[in-house]
Amino acid sequence: MSYNSFGQLFRMTTWGESHGPAIGCTVDGCPPGIPLTAEFIQTFLDKRRPGQSRHTTQRREPDEARILSGVFNNDDGDQVTTGTTISLMIENVDQRSKDYGDIKDKYRPGHADYTYIAKYGIRDYRGGGRSSARETAMRVAAGAVARKVIGDVSVRGALVQIGQHKIDRSRWDWNEIDNNPFFCPDPVAAKDWEKYLDGVRKSGSSAGAVIEIVAEGVPAGWGAPIYGKLDQDIASAFMSINAVKGVEIGDGFEAASLSGENNADEIRIGNDGQPRFLSNHAGGILGGISTGQPIVARFAVKPTSSILTPRQTVDCFGNETEILTKGRHDPCVGIRAVPVGEAMMALVLADHYLRHRAQVGE
Ligand SMILES: Cc1cc2nc3c(=O)[nH]c(=O)nc-3n(C[C@H](O)[C@H](O)[C@H](O)COP(=O)(O)O)c2cc1C
């Protein structure tokens, strides 16, 4: 039984634990002849890498990905995919397992410690083992390959809320994303968040976040009806990310409070003679199939569970006790979830592109 694979035609399988010697993934189904280098993959990993600002965990992982298989030099001397399984690997170099020794018998609230024991009867307690978000580095690496498959489609993510602090959408500027440590498109909100998150961190607490992922350039027609819906697969992809507790497509839960007149996206004929939507409440998907508009989806991440404030719990011997989680943690895991969300969107789109091509051609 495998629970470590995602996708149908474009399929990623990840392996490894937080404090094992390495983590890795295989990517199956990638078409041949696509230029692919470790440097390209690295640009995306560098965005997720820990320890880049005081607002993320201080674990120092260079996160250097190696391509072990699936590429070869073509006649021009360029490294391209061969159509065989691509294997990617990252060595873990900054494990500090002793941080976790004193909690090995305790179930950390908000973590998967209890449920892994309930299911398997054994767990790697070092950094959460397989349940650790260290695994998401491989999603980002595989997502970089997926981006190559979907060519001109752009997939970008932004943090739109930390704790109760939302951005002002009228100030949305994609160019701001790289100007602050939060992937925040609103420069004013980013400034406020600095102060807010410093306070959260100093008090030993944590905050949740909402991440928005936008895919532009997806033509009308990708996706499928009934049980193969594009929005269904995006929801599944986002929900599989650690700490995600909610997903929205388009207006999401807000759509419930709109009237039918306001919600249904009206259609006219554009200058190119093709249908043109006057709004995008649907988030670019109707009936599980892309409309050609931007695909807009959001996910909510819960506040980091590992905090410096003691919490009540039990141990594996049946005793009630308290726990204080030392170790190095992100005060808001939503920040580093942005590149992970982008990767999951790219993986879904690459899979649906290939599925669309297999059934109806380009
Ligand atoms: C990028 C990323 C980094 C994370 N880092 C931490 C962390 O440092 N501390 C923590 O308590 N949880 C962290 N998490 C969340 C936990 O992995 C997650 O809450 C836990 O495994 C339980 O799973 P669940 O919340 O999905 O039910 C992180 C999540 C993401 C997406």
CSV table of C-alpha atoms and ligand atoms in Angstrom, one decimal:
chain,number,residue,atom,x,y,z
A,1,MET,CA,0.0,0.0,0.0
A,2,SER,CA,1.5,3.3,-1.0
A,3,TYR,CA,0.6,6.7,0.3
A,4,ASN,CA,3.7,8.4,-0.8
A,5,SER,CA,2.8,9.2,-4.5
A,6,PHE,CA,0.9,12.0,-6.0
A,7,GLY,CA,-0.5,12.4,-9.6
A,8,GLN,CA,-1.5,10.0,-12.3
A,9,LEU,CA,0.4,10.6,-15.5
A,10,PHE,CA,2.9,13.0,-14.0
A,11,ARG,CA,3.7,11.2,-10.7
A,12,MET,CA,5.8,12.2,-7.8
A,13,THR,CA,6.8,9.8,-5.0
A,14,THR,CA,8.7,11.1,-2.0
A,15,TRP,CA,10.8,9.3,0.6
A,16,GLY,CA,12.8,10.1,3.7
A,17,GLU,CA,12.5,11.5,7.3
A,18,SER,CA,13.4,14.8,8.9
A,19,HIS,CA,16.5,13.4,10.7
A,20,GLY,CA,17.5,10.6,8.4
A,21,PRO,CA,20.6,10.9,6.2
A,22,ALA,CA,18.6,12.2,3.2
A,23,ILE,CA,15.2,12.9,1.6
A,24,GLY,CA,14.3,12.3,-2.0
A,25,CYS,CA,11.7,11.8,-4.6
A,26,THR,CA,11.1,10.2,-8.0
A,27,VAL,CA,9.2,11.8,-10.8
A,28,ASP,CA,7.6,9.4,-13.3
A,29,GLY,CA,6.0,10.3,-16.5
A,30,CYS,CA,8.0,13.4,-17.4
A,31,PRO,CA,8.2,13.7,-21.2
A,32,PRO,CA,11.7,13.5,-22.8
A,33,GLY,CA,13.7,16.3,-24.2
A,34,ILE,CA,12.9,18.9,-21.6
A,35,PRO,CA,16.0,20.9,-20.5
A,36,LEU,CA,16.5,20.3,-16.7
A,37,THR,CA,19.4,21.1,-14.5
A,38,ALA,CA,20.0,21.0,-10.7
A,39,GLU,CA,20.5,24.8,-10.8
A,40,PHE,CA,17.0,25.3,-12.1
A,41,ILE,CA,15.5,23.1,-9.4
A,42,GLN,CA,17.7,24.9,-6.8
A,43,THR,CA,16.1,28.3,-7.5
A,44,PHE,CA,12.8,27.1,-6.1
A,45,LEU,CA,14.4,25.2,-3.2
A,46,ASP,CA,16.2,28.3,-2.2
A,47,LYS,CA,12.8,30.0,-1.7
A,48,ARG,CA,11.7,27.3,0.8
A,49,ARG,CA,15.0,26.8,2.5
A,50,PRO,CA,15.0,27.3,6.3
A,51,GLY,CA,17.0,29.9,8.2
A,52,GLN,CA,16.7,32.7,5.6
A,53,SER,CA,15.2,35.3,8.0
A,54,ARG,CA,14.5,35.5,11.7
A,55,HIS,CA,10.9,34.7,10.9
A,56,THR,CA,11.6,31.1,9.9
A,57,THR,CA,13.3,28.1,11.6
A,58,GLN,CA,17.0,28.5,12.2
A,59,ARG,CA,17.7,25.0,11.1
A,60,ARG,CA,20.5,25.4,8.6
A,61,GLU,CA,19.9,23.2,5.6
A,62,PRO,CA,21.5,24.1,2.3
A,63,ASP,CA,18.9,22.0,0.6
A,64,GLU,CA,21.1,21.1,-2.3
A,65,ALA,CA,19.3,18.9,-4.7
A,66,ARG,CA,21.1,16.3,-6.8
A,67,ILE,CA,19.6,14.7,-9.9
A,68,LEU,CA,20.5,11.0,-9.8
A,69,SER,CA,18.7,9.8,-12.9
A,70,GLY,CA,16.4,10.6,-15.8
A,71,VAL,CA,18.6,13.2,-17.5
A,72,PHE,CA,21.2,13.0,-20.2
A,73,ASN,CA,23.0,15.4,-22.6
A,74,ASN,CA,21.3,15.8,-26.0
A,75,ASP,CA,23.1,16.3,-29.3
A,76,ASP,CA,23.7,20.0,-28.5
A,77,GLY,CA,25.3,19.1,-25.2
A,78,ASP,CA,22.3,20.3,-23.1
A,79,GLN,CA,21.1,18.3,-20.2
A,80,VAL,CA,17.5,17.2,-20.9
A,81,THR,CA,15.0,14.7,-19.5
A,82,THR,CA,15.1,11.3,-21.1
A,83,GLY,CA,11.6,10.1,-20.3
A,84,THR,CA,12.8,7.7,-17.7
A,85,THR,CA,12.3,8.1,-13.9
A,86,ILE,CA,13.9,11.3,-12.6
A,87,SER,CA,15.4,10.8,-9.1
A,88,LEU,CA,16.2,13.8,-6.9
A,89,MET,CA,17.9,13.7,-3.5
A,90,ILE,CA,18.8,16.2,-0.8
A,91,GLU,CA,21.1,15.3,2.0
A,92,ASN,CA,20.1,16.3,5.5
A,93,VAL,CA,23.0,18.1,7.1
A,94,ASP,CA,21.8,20.0,10.1
A,95,GLN,CA,19.9,17.4,12.2
A,96,ARG,CA,20.0,18.0,15.9
A,97,SER,CA,18.3,15.0,17.1
A,98,LYS,CA,19.1,15.7,20.8
A,99,ASP,CA,16.6,18.5,20.6
A,100,TYR,CA,14.0,15.8,20.5
A,101,GLY,CA,15.3,13.3,23.0
A,102,ASP,CA,13.3,14.5,26.0
A,103,ILE,CA,10.0,14.4,24.1
A,104,LYS,CA,10.4,11.0,22.6
A,105,ASP,CA,7.9,9.5,24.9
A,106,LYS,CA,5.4,12.4,24.9
A,107,TYR,CA,2.8,13.2,22.3
A,108,ARG,CA,3.3,16.8,21.1
A,109,PRO,CA,-0.2,18.6,20.8
A,110,GLY,CA,-0.9,19.5,17.2
A,111,HIS,CA,1.6,17.0,15.9
A,112,ALA,CA,1.2,13.5,14.4
A,113,ASP,CA,3.0,11.8,17.3
A,114,TYR,CA,-0.1,10.2,18.8
A,115,THR,CA,-1.7,9.2,15.5
A,116,TYR,CA,1.5,7.6,14.1
A,117,ILE,CA,1.7,5.5,17.3
A,118,ALA,CA,-2.1,4.7,17.1
A,119,LYS,CA,-1.6,3.5,13.5
A,120,TYR,CA,1.9,2.0,13.4
A,121,GLY,CA,2.9,1.4,17.0
A,122,ILE,CA,6.3,2.9,16.2
A,123,ARG,CA,7.5,6.3,15.1
A,124,ASP,CA,10.7,8.2,14.4
A,125,TYR,CA,10.4,10.9,17.0
A,126,ARG,CA,13.3,12.9,15.7
A,127,GLY,CA,11.8,16.1,14.3
A,128,GLY,CA,8.5,14.3,13.5
A,129,GLY,CA,10.2,11.7,11.2
A,130,ARG,CA,8.1,11.2,8.1
A,131,SER,CA,5.3,13.6,9.3
A,132,SER,CA,7.8,16.5,9.3
A,133,ALA,CA,7.5,19.2,6.7
A,134,ARG,CA,11.0,18.5,5.7
A,135,GLU,CA,9.3,16.2,3.2
A,136,THR,CA,7.9,19.3,1.4
A,137,ALA,CA,11.4,20.2,0.1
A,138,MET,CA,11.0,17.3,-2.3
A,139,ARG,CA,7.6,18.6,-3.4
A,140,VAL,CA,9.3,21.9,-4.3
A,141,ALA,CA,12.0,20.0,-6.2
A,142,ALA,CA,9.4,17.9,-8.1
A,143,GLY,CA,7.3,21.0,-8.6
A,144,ALA,CA,10.3,22.6,-10.4
A,145,VAL,CA,10.2,19.7,-12.9
A,146,ALA,CA,6.5,20.1,-13.3
A,147,ARG,CA,6.9,23.8,-14.1
A,148,LYS,CA,9.1,22.7,-17.1
A,149,VAL,CA,6.3,20.5,-18.3
A,150,ILE,CA,3.7,23.2,-18.3
A,151,GLY,CA,6.0,25.6,-20.1
A,152,ASP,CA,4.5,29.1,-20.3
A,153,VAL,CA,2.0,28.7,-17.5
A,154,SER,CA,3.1,30.9,-14.6
A,155,VAL,CA,2.5,29.7,-11.0
A,156,ARG,CA,3.0,32.3,-8.3
A,157,GLY,CA,2.1,32.3,-4.6
A,158,ALA,CA,1.7,35.0,-2.0
A,159,LEU,CA,1.0,35.2,1.7
A,160,VAL,CA,-2.3,37.2,2.1
A,161,GLN,CA,-2.9,36.8,5.9
A,162,ILE,CA,-0.8,36.2,9.0
A,163,GLY,CA,-2.8,35.6,12.2
A,164,GLN,CA,-5.7,38.1,11.9
A,165,HIS,CA,-3.7,40.5,9.8
A,166,LYS,CA,-4.8,40.6,6.1
A,167,ILE,CA,-3.2,42.4,3.2
A,168,ASP,CA,-5.0,45.2,1.5
A,169,ARG,CA,-5.8,43.7,-1.9
A,170,SER,CA,-5.9,47.1,-3.6
A,171,ARG,CA,-2.1,47.3,-2.9
A,172,TRP,CA,-1.4,43.9,-4.5
A,173,ASP,CA,1.9,44.1,-6.3
A,174,TRP,CA,3.6,40.9,-7.5
A,175,ASN,CA,7.0,42.7,-7.6
A,176,GLU,CA,6.8,43.1,-3.8
A,177,ILE,CA,6.9,39.4,-3.2
A,178,ASP,CA,10.7,39.2,-3.2
A,179,ASN,CA,11.2,42.5,-1.3
A,180,ASN,CA,10.1,41.1,2.1
A,181,PRO,CA,10.7,37.9,4.1
A,182,PHE,CA,6.9,36.9,3.8
A,183,PHE,CA,6.2,36.6,0.1
A,184,CYS,CA,3.7,39.4,0.8
A,185,PRO,CA,2.4,41.4,-2.2
A,186,ASP,CA,1.4,44.4,0.0
A,187,PRO,CA,4.4,46.4,1.1
A,188,VAL,CA,2.5,48.1,3.9
A,189,ALA,CA,1.2,44.9,5.4
A,190,ALA,CA,4.7,43.4,5.1
A,191,LYS,CA,6.1,46.2,7.4
A,192,ASP,CA,3.3,45.6,9.9
A,193,TRP,CA,3.8,41.9,9.9
A,194,GLU,CA,7.5,42.3,10.8
A,195,LYS,CA,6.5,43.9,14.2
A,196,TYR,CA,3.6,41.5,14.7
A,197,LEU,CA,5.7,38.4,14.1
A,198,ASP,CA,8.6,39.6,16.2
A,199,GLY,CA,6.1,39.9,19.1
A,200,VAL,CA,4.7,36.4,18.4
A,201,ARG,CA,8.2,34.9,18.3
A,202,LYS,CA,9.4,36.7,21.5
A,203,SER,CA,6.4,35.6,23.4
A,204,GLY,CA,7.2,31.9,22.4
A,205,SER,CA,3.9,31.7,20.5
A,206,SER,CA,3.0,31.2,16.8
A,207,ALA,CA,0.6,32.4,14.2
A,208,GLY,CA,-1.4,30.8,11.3
A,209,ALA,CA,-1.6,32.2,7.7
A,210,VAL,CA,-3.5,32.1,4.4
A,211,ILE,CA,-1.6,31.5,1.2
A,212,GLU,CA,-2.9,32.3,-2.3
A,213,ILE,CA,-1.7,30.5,-5.4
A,214,VAL,CA,-2.4,31.9,-8.8
A,215,ALA,CA,-1.8,30.0,-12.1
A,216,GLU,CA,-1.9,32.1,-15.3
A,217,GLY,CA,-1.7,31.0,-18.9
A,218,VAL,CA,-3.7,27.7,-18.4
A,219,PRO,CA,-5.7,27.3,-21.6
A,220,ALA,CA,-9.4,26.5,-21.4
A,221,GLY,CA,-10.0,22.8,-21.3
A,222,TRP,CA,-7.5,21.3,-18.8
A,223,GLY,CA,-9.1,19.2,-16.1
A,224,ALA,CA,-11.9,16.7,-16.3
A,225,PRO,CA,-15.4,16.1,-15.1
A,226,ILE,CA,-16.9,14.2,-12.1
A,227,TYR,CA,-14.0,12.5,-10.2
A,228,GLY,CA,-11.1,14.0,-12.1
A,229,LYS,CA,-11.9,17.7,-11.5
A,230,LEU,CA,-9.1,20.2,-11.5
A,231,ASP,CA,-10.4,22.0,-8.4
A,232,GLN,CA,-10.8,18.6,-6.7
A,233,ASP,CA,-7.1,17.8,-7.4
A,234,ILE,CA,-5.9,21.2,-6.3
A,235,ALA,CA,-7.8,20.9,-3.1
A,236,SER,CA,-6.3,17.4,-2.5
A,237,ALA,CA,-2.8,18.8,-3.3
A,238,PHE,CA,-3.1,21.7,-0.9
A,239,MET,CA,-4.8,19.6,1.8
A,240,SER,CA,-1.8,17.2,1.7
A,241,ILE,CA,0.6,20.0,2.8
A,242,ASN,CA,1.5,19.8,6.5
A,243,ALA,CA,-0.6,22.1,8.8
A,244,VAL,CA,-3.2,22.9,6.1
A,245,LYS,CA,-6.7,23.1,7.6
A,246,GLY,CA,-8.7,24.7,4.8
A,247,VAL,CA,-8.8,25.2,1.0
A,248,GLU,CA,-10.7,27.6,-1.2
A,249,ILE,CA,-11.1,27.9,-4.9
A,250,GLY,CA,-12.0,31.3,-6.4
A,251,ASP,CA,-14.2,33.1,-3.9
A,252,GLY,CA,-14.4,29.9,-1.8
A,253,PHE,CA,-16.5,30.2,1.4
A,254,GLU,CA,-17.2,33.9,0.5
A,255,ALA,CA,-19.3,32.6,-2.5
A,256,ALA,CA,-21.9,31.4,-0.1
A,257,SER,CA,-22.8,34.9,0.9
A,258,LEU,CA,-23.0,36.3,-2.7
A,259,SER,CA,-26.2,36.4,-4.7
A,260,GLY,CA,-26.5,34.4,-7.9
A,261,GLU,CA,-26.3,37.6,-10.0
A,262,ASN,CA,-23.0,38.6,-8.3
A,263,ASN,CA,-21.4,35.2,-8.3
A,264,ALA,CA,-21.9,33.8,-11.8
A,265,ASP,CA,-19.2,35.2,-14.1
A,266,GLU,CA,-20.8,36.8,-17.1
A,267,ILE,CA,-19.5,36.2,-20.6
A,268,ARG,CA,-19.0,38.4,-23.6
A,269,ILE,CA,-17.1,38.0,-26.9
A,270,GLY,CA,-13.5,39.3,-26.6
A,271,ASN,CA,-11.5,41.1,-29.3
A,272,ASP,CA,-10.1,37.7,-30.3
A,273,GLY,CA,-13.6,36.3,-31.0
A,274,GLN,CA,-13.3,34.0,-28.0
A,275,PRO,CA,-15.5,34.0,-24.9
A,276,ARG,CA,-14.3,36.6,-22.3
A,277,PHE,CA,-15.4,36.4,-18.7
A,278,LEU,CA,-16.2,39.7,-17.0
A,279,SER,CA,-15.2,38.4,-13.5
A,280,ASN,CA,-13.6,35.4,-11.9
A,281,HIS,CA,-15.5,34.4,-8.9
A,282,ALA,CA,-15.1,30.7,-10.0
A,283,GLY,CA,-11.3,30.9,-9.7
A,284,GLY,CA,-10.8,29.8,-13.3
A,285,ILE,CA,-12.5,26.4,-13.1
A,286,LEU,CA,-16.1,25.4,-14.2
A,287,GLY,CA,-17.3,21.8,-14.0
A,288,GLY,CA,-13.8,20.7,-13.0
A,289,ILE,CA,-12.3,22.1,-16.3
A,290,SER,CA,-10.2,25.3,-16.7
A,291,THR,CA,-11.9,28.3,-18.3
A,292,GLY,CA,-8.7,30.0,-19.5
A,293,GLN,CA,-8.9,32.6,-16.7
A,294,PRO,CA,-6.3,32.7,-13.9
A,295,ILE,CA,-6.7,29.7,-11.6
A,296,VAL,CA,-7.0,31.2,-8.0
A,297,ALA,CA,-6.8,29.0,-4.9
A,298,ARG,CA,-6.0,29.6,-1.3
A,299,PHE,CA,-5.2,27.5,1.7
A,300,ALA,CA,-5.2,28.2,5.4
A,301,VAL,CA,-2.3,27.0,7.6
A,302,LYS,CA,-2.7,26.5,11.3
A,303,PRO,CA,-0.4,28.2,13.8
A,304,THR,CA,2.9,26.3,14.4
A,305,SER,CA,2.2,23.6,17.0
A,306,SER,CA,5.7,23.6,18.5
A,307,ILE,CA,5.8,26.6,20.8
A,308,LEU,CA,7.8,27.6,23.9
A,309,THR,CA,4.7,27.8,26.1
A,310,PRO,CA,4.2,24.5,28.2
A,311,ARG,CA,1.1,22.6,27.1
A,312,GLN,CA,-0.7,19.7,28.6
A,313,THR,CA,-0.3,16.2,27.1
A,314,VAL,CA,0.2,12.5,27.9
A,315,ASP,CA,3.1,10.2,27.4
A,316,CYS,CA,3.1,6.7,25.8
A,317,PHE,CA,3.0,5.1,29.2
A,318,GLY,CA,-0.4,6.5,30.0
A,319,ASN,CA,0.7,9.4,32.3
A,320,GLU,CA,-0.5,13.0,32.1
A,321,THR,CA,2.3,15.4,31.8
A,322,GLU,CA,3.4,18.8,30.3
A,323,ILE,CA,5.4,19.5,27.2
A,324,LEU,CA,7.5,22.4,26.0
A,325,THR,CA,8.8,22.0,22.5
A,326,LYS,CA,12.4,23.1,22.2
A,327,GLY,CA,14.2,22.7,18.9
A,328,ARG,CA,14.1,25.2,16.0
A,329,HIS,CA,10.7,26.1,14.7
A,330,ASP,CA,9.0,28.5,12.4
A,331,PRO,CA,6.8,31.0,14.3
A,332,CYS,CA,4.6,31.0,11.2
A,333,VAL,CA,5.0,27.9,9.0
A,334,GLY,CA,2.7,29.7,6.4
A,335,ILE,CA,5.7,31.6,5.1
A,336,ARG,CA,7.7,28.6,3.9
A,337,ALA,CA,4.4,27.0,2.8
A,338,VAL,CA,4.2,29.5,-0.1
A,339,PRO,CA,6.8,27.8,-2.4
A,340,VAL,CA,5.3,24.4,-1.4
A,341,GLY,CA,1.8,25.6,-2.5
A,342,GLU,CA,3.2,26.8,-5.8
A,343,ALA,CA,4.9,23.4,-6.3
A,344,MET,CA,1.7,21.5,-5.6
A,345,MET,CA,-0.2,23.7,-8.0
A,346,ALA,CA,2.5,23.0,-10.7
A,347,LEU,CA,2.3,19.3,-10.1
A,348,VAL,CA,-1.5,19.2,-10.5
A,349,LEU,CA,-1.3,21.3,-13.7
A,350,ALA,CA,1.5,19.1,-15.2
A,351,ASP,CA,-0.5,16.0,-14.5
A,352,HIS,CA,-3.7,17.5,-16.0
A,353,TYR,CA,-1.9,18.8,-19.0
A,354,LEU,CA,-0.5,15.4,-19.8
A,355,ARG,CA,-3.9,13.8,-19.1
A,356,HIS,CA,-5.6,16.3,-21.4
A,357,ARG,CA,-3.1,15.7,-24.1
A,358,ALA,CA,-3.5,11.9,-23.7
A,359,GLN,CA,-7.3,12.1,-24.1
A,360,VAL,CA,-7.9,14.9,-26.6
A,361,GLY,CA,-4.5,16.0,-27.9
A,362,GLU,CA,-2.9,19.4,-27.5
B,1,LIG,C1,7.0,24.5,5.4
B,1,LIG,C2,6.4,23.9,6.7
B,1,LIG,C3,7.2,23.9,7.9
B,1,LIG,C4,6.8,23.4,9.1
B,1,LIG,N1,7.5,23.5,10.2
B,1,LIG,C5,7.0,23.3,11.4
B,1,LIG,C6,7.7,23.6,12.6
B,1,LIG,O1,8.8,24.1,12.6
B,1,LIG,N2,7.1,23.3,13.8
B,1,LIG,C7,5.8,22.7,13.9
B,1,LIG,O2,5.3,22.5,14.9
B,1,LIG,N3,5.2,22.4,12.7
B,1,LIG,C8,5.7,22.7,11.5
B,1,LIG,N4,5.0,22.4,10.4
B,1,LIG,C9,3.7,21.7,10.5
B,1,LIG,C10,3.8,20.3,10.9
B,1,LIG,O3,4.6,19.5,10.0
B,1,LIG,C11,2.4,19.7,11.0
B,1,LIG,O4,1.5,20.5,11.7
B,1,LIG,C12,2.4,18.3,11.7
B,1,LIG,O5,3.2,17.4,11.0
B,1,LIG,C13,1.0,17.7,11.9
B,1,LIG,O6,0.3,17.6,10.7
B,1,LIG,P1,-1.0,18.4,10.3
B,1,LIG,O7,-0.9,19.7,11.0
B,1,LIG,O8,-1.0,18.4,8.8
B,1,LIG,O9,-2.2,17.6,10.9
B,1,LIG,C14,5.4,22.9,9.1
B,1,LIG,C15,4.6,22.9,8.0
B,1,LIG,C16,5.1,23.4,6.8
B,1,LIG,C17,4.2,23.4,5.6
